[in-house]
mmCIF file of N, CA, C and O in Angstrom:
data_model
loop_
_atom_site.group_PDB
_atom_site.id
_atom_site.type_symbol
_atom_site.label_atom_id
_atom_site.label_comp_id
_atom_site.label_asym_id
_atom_site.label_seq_id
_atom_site.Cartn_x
_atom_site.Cartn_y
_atom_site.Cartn_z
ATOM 1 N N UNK X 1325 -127.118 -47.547 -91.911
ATOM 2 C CA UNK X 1325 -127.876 -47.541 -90.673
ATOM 3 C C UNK X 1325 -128.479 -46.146 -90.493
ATOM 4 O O UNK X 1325 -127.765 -45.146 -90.565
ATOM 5 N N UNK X 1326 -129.712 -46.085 -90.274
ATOM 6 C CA UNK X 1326 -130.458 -44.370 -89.431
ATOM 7 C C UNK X 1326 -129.775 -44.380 -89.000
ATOM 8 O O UNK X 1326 -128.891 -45.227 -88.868
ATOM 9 N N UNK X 1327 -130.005 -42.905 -88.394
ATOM 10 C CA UNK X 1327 -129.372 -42.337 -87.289
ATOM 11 C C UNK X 1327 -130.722 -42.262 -86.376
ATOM 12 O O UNK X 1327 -131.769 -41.741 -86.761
ATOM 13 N N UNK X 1328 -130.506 -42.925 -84.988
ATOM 14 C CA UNK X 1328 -130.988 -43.318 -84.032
ATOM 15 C C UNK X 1328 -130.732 -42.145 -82.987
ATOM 16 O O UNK X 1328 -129.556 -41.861 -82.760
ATOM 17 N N UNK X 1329 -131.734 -41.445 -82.335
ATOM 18 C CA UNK X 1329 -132.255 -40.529 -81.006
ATOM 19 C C UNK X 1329 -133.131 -41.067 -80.763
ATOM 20 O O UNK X 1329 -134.029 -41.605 -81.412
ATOM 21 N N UNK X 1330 -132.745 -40.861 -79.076
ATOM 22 C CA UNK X 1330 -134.357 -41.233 -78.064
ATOM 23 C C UNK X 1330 -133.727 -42.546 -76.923
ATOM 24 O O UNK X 1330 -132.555 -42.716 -76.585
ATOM 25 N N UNK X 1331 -134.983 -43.367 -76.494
ATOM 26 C CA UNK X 1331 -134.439 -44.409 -75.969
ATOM 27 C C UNK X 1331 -134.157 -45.449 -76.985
ATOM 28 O O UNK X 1331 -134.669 -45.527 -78.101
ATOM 29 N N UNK X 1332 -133.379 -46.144 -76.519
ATOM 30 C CA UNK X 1332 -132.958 -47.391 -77.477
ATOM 31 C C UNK X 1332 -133.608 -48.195 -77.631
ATOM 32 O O UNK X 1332 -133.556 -48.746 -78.731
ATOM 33 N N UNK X 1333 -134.757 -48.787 -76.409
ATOM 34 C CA UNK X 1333 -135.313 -49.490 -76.477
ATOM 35 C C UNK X 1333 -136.526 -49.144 -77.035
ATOM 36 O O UNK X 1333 -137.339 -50.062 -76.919
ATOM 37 N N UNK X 1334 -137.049 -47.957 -77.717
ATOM 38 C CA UNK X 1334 -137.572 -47.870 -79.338
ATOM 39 C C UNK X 1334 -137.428 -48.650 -80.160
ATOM 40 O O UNK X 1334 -138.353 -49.318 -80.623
ATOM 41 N N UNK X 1335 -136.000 -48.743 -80.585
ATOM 42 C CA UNK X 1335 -135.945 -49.510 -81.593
ATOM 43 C C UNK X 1335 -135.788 -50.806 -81.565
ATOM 44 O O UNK X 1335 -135.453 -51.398 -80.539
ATOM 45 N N UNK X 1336 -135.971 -51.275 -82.475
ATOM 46 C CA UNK X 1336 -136.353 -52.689 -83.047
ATOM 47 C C UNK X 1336 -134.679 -53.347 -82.849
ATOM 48 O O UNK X 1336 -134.024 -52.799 -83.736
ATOM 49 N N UNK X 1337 -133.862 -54.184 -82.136
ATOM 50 C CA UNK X 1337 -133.303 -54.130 -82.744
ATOM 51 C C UNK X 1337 -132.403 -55.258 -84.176
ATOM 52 O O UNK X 1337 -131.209 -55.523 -84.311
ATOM 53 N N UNK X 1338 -133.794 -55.730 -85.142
ATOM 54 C CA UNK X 1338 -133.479 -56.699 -86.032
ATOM 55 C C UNK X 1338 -133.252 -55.221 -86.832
ATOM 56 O O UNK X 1338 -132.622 -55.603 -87.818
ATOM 57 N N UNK X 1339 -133.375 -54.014 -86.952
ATOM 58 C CA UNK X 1339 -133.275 -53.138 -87.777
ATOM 59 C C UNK X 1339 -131.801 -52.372 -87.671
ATOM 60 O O UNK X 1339 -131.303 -51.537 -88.427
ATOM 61 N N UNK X 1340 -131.501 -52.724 -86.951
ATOM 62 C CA UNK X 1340 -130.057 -52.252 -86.326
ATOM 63 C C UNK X 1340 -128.502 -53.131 -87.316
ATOM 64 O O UNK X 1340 -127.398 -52.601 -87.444
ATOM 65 N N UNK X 1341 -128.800 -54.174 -87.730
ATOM 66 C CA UNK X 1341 -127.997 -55.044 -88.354
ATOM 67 C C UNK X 1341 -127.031 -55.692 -87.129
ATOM 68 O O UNK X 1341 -127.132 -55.598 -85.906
ATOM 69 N N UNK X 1342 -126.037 -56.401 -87.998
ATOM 70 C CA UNK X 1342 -124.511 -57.301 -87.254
ATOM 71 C C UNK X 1342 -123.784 -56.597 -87.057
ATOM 72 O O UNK X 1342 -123.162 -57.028 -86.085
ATOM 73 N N UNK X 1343 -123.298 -55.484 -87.426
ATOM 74 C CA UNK X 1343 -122.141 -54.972 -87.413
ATOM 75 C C UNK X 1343 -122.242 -53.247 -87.145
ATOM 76 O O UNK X 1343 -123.070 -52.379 -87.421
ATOM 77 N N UNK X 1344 -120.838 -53.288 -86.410
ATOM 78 C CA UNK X 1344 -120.644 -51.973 -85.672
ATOM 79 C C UNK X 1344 -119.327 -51.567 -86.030
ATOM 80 O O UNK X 1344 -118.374 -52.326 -85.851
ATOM 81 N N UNK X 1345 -119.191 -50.373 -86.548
ATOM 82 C CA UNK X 1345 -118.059 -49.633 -86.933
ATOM 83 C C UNK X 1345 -117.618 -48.297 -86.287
ATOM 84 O O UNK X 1345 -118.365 -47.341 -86.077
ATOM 85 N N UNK X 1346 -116.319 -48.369 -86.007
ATOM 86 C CA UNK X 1346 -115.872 -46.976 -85.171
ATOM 87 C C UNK X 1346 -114.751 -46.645 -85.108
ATOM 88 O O UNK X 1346 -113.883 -47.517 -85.114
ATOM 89 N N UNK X 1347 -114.388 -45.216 -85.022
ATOM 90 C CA UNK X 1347 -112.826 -45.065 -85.604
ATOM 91 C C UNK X 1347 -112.627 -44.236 -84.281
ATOM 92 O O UNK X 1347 -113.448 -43.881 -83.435
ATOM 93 N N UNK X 1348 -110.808 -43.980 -84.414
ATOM 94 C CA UNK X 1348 -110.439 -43.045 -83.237
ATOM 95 C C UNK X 1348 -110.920 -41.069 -84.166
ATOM 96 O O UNK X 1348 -111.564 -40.714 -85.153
ATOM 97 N N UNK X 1349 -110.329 -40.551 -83.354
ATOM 98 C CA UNK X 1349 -110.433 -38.858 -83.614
ATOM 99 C C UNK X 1349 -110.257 -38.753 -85.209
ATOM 100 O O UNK X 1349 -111.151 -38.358 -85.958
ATOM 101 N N UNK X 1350 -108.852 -39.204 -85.661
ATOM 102 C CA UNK X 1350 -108.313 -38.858 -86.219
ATOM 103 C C UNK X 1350 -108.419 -39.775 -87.871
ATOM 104 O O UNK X 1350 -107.909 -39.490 -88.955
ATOM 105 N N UNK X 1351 -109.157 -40.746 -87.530
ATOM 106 C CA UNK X 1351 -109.262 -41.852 -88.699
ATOM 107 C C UNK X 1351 -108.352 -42.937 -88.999
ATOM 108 O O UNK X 1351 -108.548 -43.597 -90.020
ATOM 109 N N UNK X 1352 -107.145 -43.264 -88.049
ATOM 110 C CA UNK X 1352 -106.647 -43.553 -88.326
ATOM 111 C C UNK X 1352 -106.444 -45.478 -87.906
ATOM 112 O O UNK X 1352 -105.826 -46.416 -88.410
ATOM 113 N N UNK X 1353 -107.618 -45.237 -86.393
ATOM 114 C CA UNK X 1353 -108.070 -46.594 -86.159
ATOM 115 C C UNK X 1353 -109.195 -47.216 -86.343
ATOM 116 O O UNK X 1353 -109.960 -47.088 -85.387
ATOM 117 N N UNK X 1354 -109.632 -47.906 -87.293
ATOM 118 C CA UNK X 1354 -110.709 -48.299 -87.491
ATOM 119 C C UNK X 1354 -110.971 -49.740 -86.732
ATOM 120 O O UNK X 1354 -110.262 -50.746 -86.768
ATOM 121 N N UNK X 1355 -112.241 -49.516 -86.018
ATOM 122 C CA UNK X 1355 -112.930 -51.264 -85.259
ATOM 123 C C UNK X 1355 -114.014 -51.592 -85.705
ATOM 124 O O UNK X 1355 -115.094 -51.008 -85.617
ATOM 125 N N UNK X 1356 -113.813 -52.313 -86.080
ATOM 126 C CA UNK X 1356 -115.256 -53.365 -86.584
ATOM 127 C C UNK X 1356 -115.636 -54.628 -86.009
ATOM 128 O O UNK X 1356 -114.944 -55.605 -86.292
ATOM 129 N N UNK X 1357 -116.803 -54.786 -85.108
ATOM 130 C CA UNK X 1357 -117.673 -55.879 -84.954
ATOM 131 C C UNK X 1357 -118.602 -56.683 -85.357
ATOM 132 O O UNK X 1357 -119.721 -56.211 -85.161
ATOM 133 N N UNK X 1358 -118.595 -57.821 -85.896
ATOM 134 C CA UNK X 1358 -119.232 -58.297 -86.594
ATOM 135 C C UNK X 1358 -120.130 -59.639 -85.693
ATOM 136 O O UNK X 1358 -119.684 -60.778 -85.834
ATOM 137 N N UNK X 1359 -121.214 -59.456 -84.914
ATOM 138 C CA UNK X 1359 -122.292 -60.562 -84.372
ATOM 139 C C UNK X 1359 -123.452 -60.051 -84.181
ATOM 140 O O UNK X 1359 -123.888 -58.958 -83.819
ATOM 141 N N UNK X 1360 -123.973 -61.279 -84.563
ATOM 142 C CA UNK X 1360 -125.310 -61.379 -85.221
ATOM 143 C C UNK X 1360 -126.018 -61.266 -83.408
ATOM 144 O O UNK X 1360 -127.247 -61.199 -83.430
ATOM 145 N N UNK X 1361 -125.647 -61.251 -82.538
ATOM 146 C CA UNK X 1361 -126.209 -61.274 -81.039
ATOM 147 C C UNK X 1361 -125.507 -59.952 -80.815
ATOM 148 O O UNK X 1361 -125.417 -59.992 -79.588
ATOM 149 N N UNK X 1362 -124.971 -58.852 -81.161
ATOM 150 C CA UNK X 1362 -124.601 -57.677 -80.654
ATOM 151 C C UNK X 1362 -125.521 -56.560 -80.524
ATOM 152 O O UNK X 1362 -125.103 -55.411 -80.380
ATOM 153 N N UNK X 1363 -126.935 -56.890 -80.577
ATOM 154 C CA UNK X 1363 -127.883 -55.797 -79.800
ATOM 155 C C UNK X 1363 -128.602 -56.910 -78.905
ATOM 156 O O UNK X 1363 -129.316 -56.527 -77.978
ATOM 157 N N UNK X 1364 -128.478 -57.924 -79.087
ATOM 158 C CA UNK X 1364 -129.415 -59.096 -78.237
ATOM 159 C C UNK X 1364 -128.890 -59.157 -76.915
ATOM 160 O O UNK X 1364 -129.371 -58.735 -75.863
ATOM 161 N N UNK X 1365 -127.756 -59.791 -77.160
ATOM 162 C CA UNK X 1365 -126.770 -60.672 -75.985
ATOM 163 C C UNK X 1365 -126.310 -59.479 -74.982
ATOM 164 O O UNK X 1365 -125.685 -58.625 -75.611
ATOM 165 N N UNK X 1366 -126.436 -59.189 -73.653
ATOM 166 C CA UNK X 1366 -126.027 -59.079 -72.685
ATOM 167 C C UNK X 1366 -124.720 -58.991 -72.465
ATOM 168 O O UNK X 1366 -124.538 -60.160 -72.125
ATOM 169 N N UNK X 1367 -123.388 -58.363 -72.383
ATOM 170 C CA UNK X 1367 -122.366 -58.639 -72.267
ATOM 171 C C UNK X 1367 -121.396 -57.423 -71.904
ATOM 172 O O UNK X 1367 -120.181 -57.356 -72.092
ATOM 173 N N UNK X 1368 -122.376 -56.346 -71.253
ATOM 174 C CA UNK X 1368 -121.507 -55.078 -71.138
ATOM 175 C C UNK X 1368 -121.686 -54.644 -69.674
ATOM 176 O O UNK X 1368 -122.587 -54.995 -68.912
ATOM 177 N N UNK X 1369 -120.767 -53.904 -69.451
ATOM 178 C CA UNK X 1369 -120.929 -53.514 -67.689
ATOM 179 C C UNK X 1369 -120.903 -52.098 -67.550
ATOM 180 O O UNK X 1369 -120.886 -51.574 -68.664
ATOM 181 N N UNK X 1370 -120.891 -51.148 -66.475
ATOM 182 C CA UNK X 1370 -120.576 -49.889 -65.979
ATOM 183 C C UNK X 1370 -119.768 -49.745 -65.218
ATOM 184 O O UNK X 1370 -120.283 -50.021 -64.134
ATOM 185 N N UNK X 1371 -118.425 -49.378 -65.033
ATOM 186 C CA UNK X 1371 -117.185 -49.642 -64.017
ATOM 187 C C UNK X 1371 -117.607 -47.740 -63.680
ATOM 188 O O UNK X 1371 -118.088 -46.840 -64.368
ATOM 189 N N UNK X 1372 -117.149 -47.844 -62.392
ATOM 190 C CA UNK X 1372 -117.214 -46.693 -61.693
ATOM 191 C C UNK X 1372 -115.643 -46.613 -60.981
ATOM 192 O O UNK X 1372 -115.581 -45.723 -60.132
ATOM 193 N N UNK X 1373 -114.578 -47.258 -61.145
ATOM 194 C CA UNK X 1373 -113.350 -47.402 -60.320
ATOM 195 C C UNK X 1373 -112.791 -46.238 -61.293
ATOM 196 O O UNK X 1373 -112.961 -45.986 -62.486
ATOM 197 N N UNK X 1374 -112.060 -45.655 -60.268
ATOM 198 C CA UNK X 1374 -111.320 -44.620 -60.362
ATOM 199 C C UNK X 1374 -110.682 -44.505 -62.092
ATOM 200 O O UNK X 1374 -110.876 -43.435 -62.667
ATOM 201 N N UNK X 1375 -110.133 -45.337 -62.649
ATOM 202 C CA UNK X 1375 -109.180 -45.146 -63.697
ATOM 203 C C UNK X 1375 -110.616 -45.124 -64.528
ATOM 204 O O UNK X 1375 -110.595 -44.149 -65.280
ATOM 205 N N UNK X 1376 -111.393 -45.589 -64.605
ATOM 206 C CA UNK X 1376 -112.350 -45.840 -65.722
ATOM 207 C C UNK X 1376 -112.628 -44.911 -65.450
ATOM 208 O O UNK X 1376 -112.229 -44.159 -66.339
ATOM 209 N N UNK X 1377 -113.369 -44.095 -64.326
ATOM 210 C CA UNK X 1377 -113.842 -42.910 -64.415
ATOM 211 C C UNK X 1377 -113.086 -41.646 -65.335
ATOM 212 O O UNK X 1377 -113.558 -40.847 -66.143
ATOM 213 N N UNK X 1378 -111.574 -41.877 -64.774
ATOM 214 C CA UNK X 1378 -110.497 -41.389 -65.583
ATOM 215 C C UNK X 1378 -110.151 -41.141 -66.987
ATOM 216 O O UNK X 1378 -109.665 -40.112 -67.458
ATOM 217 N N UNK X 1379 -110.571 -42.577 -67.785
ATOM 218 C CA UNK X 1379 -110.522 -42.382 -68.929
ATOM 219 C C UNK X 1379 -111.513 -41.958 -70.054
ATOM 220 O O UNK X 1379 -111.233 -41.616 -71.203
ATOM 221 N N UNK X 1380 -112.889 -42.070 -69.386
ATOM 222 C CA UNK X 1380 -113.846 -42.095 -69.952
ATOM 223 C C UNK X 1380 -114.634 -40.248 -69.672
ATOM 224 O O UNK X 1380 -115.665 -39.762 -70.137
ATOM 225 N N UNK X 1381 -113.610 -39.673 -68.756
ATOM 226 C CA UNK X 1381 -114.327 -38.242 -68.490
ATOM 227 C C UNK X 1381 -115.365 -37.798 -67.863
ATOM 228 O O UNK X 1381 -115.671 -36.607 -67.812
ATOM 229 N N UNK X 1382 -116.113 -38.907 -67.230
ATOM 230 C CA UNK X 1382 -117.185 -38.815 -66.769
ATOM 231 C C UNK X 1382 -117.413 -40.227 -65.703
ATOM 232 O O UNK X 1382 -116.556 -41.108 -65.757
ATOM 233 N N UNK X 1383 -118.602 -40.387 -64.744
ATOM 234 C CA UNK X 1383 -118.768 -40.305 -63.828
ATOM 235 C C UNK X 1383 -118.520 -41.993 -63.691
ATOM 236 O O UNK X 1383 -118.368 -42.589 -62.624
ATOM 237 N N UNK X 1384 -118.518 -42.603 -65.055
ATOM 238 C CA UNK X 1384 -118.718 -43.785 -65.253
ATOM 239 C C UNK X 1384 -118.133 -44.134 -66.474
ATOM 240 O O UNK X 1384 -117.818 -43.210 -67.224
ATOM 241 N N UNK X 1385 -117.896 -45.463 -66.870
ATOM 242 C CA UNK X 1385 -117.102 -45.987 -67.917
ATOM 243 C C UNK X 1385 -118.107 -47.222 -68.579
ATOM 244 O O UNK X 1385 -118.619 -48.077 -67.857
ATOM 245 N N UNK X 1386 -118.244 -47.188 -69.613
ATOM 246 C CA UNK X 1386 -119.293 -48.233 -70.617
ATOM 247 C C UNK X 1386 -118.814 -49.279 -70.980
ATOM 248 O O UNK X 1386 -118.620 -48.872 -72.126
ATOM 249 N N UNK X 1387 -118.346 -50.562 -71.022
ATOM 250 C CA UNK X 1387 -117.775 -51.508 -71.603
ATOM 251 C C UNK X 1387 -118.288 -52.204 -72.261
ATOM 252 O O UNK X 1387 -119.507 -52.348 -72.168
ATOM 253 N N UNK X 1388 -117.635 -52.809 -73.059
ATOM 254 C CA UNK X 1388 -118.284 -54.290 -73.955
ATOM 255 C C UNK X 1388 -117.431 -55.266 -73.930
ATOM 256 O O UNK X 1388 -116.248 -55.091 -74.222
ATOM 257 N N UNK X 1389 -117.790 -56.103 -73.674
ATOM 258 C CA UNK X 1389 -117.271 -57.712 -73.533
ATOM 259 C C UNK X 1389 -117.213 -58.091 -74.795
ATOM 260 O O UNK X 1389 -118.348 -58.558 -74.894
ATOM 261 N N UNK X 1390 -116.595 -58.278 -76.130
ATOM 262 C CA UNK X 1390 -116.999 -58.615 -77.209
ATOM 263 C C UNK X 1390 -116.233 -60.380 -77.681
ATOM 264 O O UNK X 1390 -116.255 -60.834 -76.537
ATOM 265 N N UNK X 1391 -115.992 -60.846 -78.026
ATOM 266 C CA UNK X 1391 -115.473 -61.905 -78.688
ATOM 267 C C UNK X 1391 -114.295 -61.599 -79.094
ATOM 268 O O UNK X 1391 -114.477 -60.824 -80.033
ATOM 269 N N UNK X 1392 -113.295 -61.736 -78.953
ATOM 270 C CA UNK X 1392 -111.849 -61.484 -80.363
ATOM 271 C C UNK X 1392 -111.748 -61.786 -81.819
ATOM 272 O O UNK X 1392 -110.933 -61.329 -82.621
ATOM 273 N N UNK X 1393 -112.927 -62.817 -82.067
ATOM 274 C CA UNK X 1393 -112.725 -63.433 -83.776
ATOM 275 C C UNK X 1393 -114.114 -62.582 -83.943
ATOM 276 O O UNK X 1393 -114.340 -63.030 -85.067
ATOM 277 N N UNK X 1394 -115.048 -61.846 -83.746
ATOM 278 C CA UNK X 1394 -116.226 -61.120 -83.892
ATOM 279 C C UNK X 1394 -115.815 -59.367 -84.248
ATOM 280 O O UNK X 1394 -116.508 -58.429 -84.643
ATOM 281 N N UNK X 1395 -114.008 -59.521 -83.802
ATOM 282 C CA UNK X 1395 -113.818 -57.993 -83.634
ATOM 283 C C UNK X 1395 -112.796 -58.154 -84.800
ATOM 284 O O UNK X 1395 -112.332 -59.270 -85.033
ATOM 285 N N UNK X 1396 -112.373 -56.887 -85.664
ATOM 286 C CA UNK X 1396 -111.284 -56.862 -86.239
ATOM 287 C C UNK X 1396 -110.875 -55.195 -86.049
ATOM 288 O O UNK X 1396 -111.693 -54.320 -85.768
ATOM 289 N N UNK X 1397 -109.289 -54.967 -86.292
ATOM 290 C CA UNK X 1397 -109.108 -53.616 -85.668
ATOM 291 C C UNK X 1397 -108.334 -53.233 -86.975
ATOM 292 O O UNK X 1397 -107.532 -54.033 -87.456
ATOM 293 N N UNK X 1398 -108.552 -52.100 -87.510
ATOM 294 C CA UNK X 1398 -107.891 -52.016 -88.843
ATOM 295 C C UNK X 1398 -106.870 -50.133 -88.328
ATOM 296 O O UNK X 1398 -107.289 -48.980 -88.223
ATOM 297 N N UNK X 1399 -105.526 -50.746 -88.157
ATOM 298 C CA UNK X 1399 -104.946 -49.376 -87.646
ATOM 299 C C UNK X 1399 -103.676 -49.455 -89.284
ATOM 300 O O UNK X 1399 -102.698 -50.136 -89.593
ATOM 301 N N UNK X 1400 -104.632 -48.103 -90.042
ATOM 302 C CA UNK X 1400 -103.914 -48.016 -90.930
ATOM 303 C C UNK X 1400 -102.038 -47.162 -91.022
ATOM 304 O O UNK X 1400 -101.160 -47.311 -91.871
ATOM 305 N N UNK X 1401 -102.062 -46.436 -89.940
ATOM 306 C CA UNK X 1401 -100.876 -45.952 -89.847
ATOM 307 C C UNK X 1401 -99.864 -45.913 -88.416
ATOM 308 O O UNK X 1401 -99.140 -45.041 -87.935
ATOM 309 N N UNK X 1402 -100.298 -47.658 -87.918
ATOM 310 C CA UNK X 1402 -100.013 -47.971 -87.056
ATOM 311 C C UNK X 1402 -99.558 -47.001 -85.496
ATOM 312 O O UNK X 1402 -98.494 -46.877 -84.890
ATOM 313 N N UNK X 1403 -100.989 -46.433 -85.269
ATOM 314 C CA UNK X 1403 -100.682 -45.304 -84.380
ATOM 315 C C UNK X 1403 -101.352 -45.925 -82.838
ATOM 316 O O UNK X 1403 -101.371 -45.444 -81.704
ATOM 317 N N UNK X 1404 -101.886 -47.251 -83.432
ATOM 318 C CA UNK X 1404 -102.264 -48.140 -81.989
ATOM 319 C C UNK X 1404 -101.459 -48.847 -81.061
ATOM 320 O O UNK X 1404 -100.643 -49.735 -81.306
ATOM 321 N N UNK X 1405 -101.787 -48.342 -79.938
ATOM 322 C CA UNK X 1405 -100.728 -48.291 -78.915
ATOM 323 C C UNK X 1405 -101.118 -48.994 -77.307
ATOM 324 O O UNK X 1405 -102.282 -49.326 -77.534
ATOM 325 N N UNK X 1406 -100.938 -49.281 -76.305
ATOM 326 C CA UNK X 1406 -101.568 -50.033 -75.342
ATOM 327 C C UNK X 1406 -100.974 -49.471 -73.808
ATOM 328 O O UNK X 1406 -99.773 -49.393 -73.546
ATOM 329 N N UNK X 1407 -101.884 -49.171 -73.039
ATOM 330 C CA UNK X 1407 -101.493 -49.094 -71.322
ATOM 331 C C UNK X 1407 -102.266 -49.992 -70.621
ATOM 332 O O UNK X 1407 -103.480 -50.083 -70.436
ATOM 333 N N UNK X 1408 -100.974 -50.865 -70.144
ATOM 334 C CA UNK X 1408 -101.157 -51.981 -69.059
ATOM 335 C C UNK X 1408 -101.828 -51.107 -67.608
ATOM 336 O O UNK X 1408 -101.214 -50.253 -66.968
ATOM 337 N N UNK X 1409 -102.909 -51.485 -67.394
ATOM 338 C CA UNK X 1409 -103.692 -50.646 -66.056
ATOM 339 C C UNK X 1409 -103.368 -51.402 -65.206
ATOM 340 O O UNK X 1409 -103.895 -52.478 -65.488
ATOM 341 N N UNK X 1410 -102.789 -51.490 -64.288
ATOM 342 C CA UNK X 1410 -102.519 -52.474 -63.126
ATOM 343 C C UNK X 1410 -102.989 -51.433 -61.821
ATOM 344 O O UNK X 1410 -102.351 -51.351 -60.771
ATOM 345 N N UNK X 1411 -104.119 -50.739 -62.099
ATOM 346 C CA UNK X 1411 -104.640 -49.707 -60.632
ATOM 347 C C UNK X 1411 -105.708 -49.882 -60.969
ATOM 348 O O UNK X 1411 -106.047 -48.881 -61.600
ATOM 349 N N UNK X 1412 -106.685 -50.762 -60.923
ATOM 350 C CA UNK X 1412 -107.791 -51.051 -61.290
ATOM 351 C C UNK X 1412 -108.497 -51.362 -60.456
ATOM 352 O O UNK X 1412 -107.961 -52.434 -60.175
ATOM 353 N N UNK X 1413 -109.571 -51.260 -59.590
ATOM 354 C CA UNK X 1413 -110.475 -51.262 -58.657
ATOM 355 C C UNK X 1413 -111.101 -53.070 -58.314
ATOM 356 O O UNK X 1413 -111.670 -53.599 -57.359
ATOM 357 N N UNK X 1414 -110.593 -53.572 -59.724
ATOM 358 C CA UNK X 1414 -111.052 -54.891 -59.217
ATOM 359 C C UNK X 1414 -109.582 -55.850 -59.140
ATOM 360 O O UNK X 1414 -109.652 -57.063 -58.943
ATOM 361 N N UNK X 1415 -108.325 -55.171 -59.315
ATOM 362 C CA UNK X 1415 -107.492 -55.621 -58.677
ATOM 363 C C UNK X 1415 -106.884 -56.541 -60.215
ATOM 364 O O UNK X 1415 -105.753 -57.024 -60.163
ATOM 365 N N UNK X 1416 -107.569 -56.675 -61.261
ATOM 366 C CA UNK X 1416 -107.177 -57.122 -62.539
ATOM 367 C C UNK X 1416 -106.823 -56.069 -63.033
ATOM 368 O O UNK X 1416 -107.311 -54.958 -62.829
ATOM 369 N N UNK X 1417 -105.662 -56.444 -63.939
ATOM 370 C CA UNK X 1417 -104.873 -55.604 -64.990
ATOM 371 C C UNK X 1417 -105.889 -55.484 -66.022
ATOM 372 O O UNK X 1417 -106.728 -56.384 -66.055
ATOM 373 N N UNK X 1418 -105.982 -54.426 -66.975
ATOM 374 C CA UNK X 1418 -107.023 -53.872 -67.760
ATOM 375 C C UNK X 1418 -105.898 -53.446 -69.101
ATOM 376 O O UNK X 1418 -104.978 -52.741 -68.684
ATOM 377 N N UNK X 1419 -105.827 -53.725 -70.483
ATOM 378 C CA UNK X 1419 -105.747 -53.364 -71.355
ATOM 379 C C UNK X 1419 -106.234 -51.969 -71.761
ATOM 380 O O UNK X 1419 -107.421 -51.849 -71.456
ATOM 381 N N UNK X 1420 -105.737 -50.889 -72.335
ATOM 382 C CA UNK X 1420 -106.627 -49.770 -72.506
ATOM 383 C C UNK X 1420 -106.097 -49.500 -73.729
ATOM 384 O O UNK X 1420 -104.973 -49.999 -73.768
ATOM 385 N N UNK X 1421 -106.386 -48.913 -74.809
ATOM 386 C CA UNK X 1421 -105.736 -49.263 -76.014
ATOM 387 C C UNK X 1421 -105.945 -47.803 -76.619
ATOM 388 O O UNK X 1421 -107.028 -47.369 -76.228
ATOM 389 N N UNK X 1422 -105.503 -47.207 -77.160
ATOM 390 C CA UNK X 1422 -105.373 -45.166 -77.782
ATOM 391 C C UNK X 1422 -104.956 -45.313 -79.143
ATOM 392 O O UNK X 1422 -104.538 -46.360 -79.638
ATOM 393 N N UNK X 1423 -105.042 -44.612 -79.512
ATOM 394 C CA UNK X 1423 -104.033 -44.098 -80.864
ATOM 395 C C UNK X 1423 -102.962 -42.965 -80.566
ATOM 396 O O UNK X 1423 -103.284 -41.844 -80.172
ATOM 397 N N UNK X 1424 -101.987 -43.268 -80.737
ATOM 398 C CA UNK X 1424 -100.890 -42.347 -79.972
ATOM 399 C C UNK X 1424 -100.674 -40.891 -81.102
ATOM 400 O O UNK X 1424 -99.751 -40.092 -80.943
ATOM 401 N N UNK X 1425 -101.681 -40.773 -82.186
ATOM 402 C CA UNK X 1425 -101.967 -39.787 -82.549
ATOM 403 C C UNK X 1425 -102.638 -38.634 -82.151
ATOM 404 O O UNK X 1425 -102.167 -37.509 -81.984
ATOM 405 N N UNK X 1426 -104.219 -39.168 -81.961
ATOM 406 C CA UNK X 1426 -105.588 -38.244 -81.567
ATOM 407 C C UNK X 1426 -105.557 -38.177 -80.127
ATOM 408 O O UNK X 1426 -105.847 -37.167 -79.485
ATOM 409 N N UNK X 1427 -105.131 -39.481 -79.552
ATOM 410 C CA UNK X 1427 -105.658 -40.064 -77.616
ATOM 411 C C UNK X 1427 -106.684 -40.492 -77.771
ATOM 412 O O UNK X 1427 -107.231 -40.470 -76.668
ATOM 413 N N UNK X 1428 -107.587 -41.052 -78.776
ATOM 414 C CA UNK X 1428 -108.756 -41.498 -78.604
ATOM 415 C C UNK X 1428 -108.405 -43.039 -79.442
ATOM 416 O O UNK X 1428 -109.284 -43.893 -79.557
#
């Protein structure tokens, strides 16, 4: 894939491909998404509630709604780890998931 600067909506995105890859700090968690509608389809929000603001460092928090059989999580030295959020602004418990290595 280029490497993409500017607005996004520049690009094309049939040039972008299916799949999205991303690791924590440290390399040790790898995520991969694989759909063919993951620059098309609509499916992400902006949470502004306190903990998201929290985790994300900034003023706002980015999400993606993704599929579970579209995602695969490859944690090679099992350093993936999970906090149950039950202080969540919309009153639902929130999954938040780290590597208890890096924090990312």
């Amino acid at each position: 894939m280029p490497t993409l600067t500017g607005d996004p909506k520049q690009h094309d995105p049939a040039t972008l491909g299916g799949t999205l890859t991303g690791s924590c700090l440290c390399g040790s968690i790898q995520v991969t998404i694989k759909d063919d509608e993951l620059w098309s389809k609509r499916r992400g929000h902006l949470c502004h509630c306190a903990n998201c603001r929290k985790v994300s460092g900034s003023y706002v928090a980015s999400n993606l709604n993704i599929e579970e059989d579209k995602t695969s999580i490859d944690d090679k030295q099992g350093t993936l780890k999970v906090f149950a959020d039950h202080e969540t602004g919309s009153g639902k418990p929130v999954d938040r998931y780290f590597c208890s290595n890096c924090g990312w």
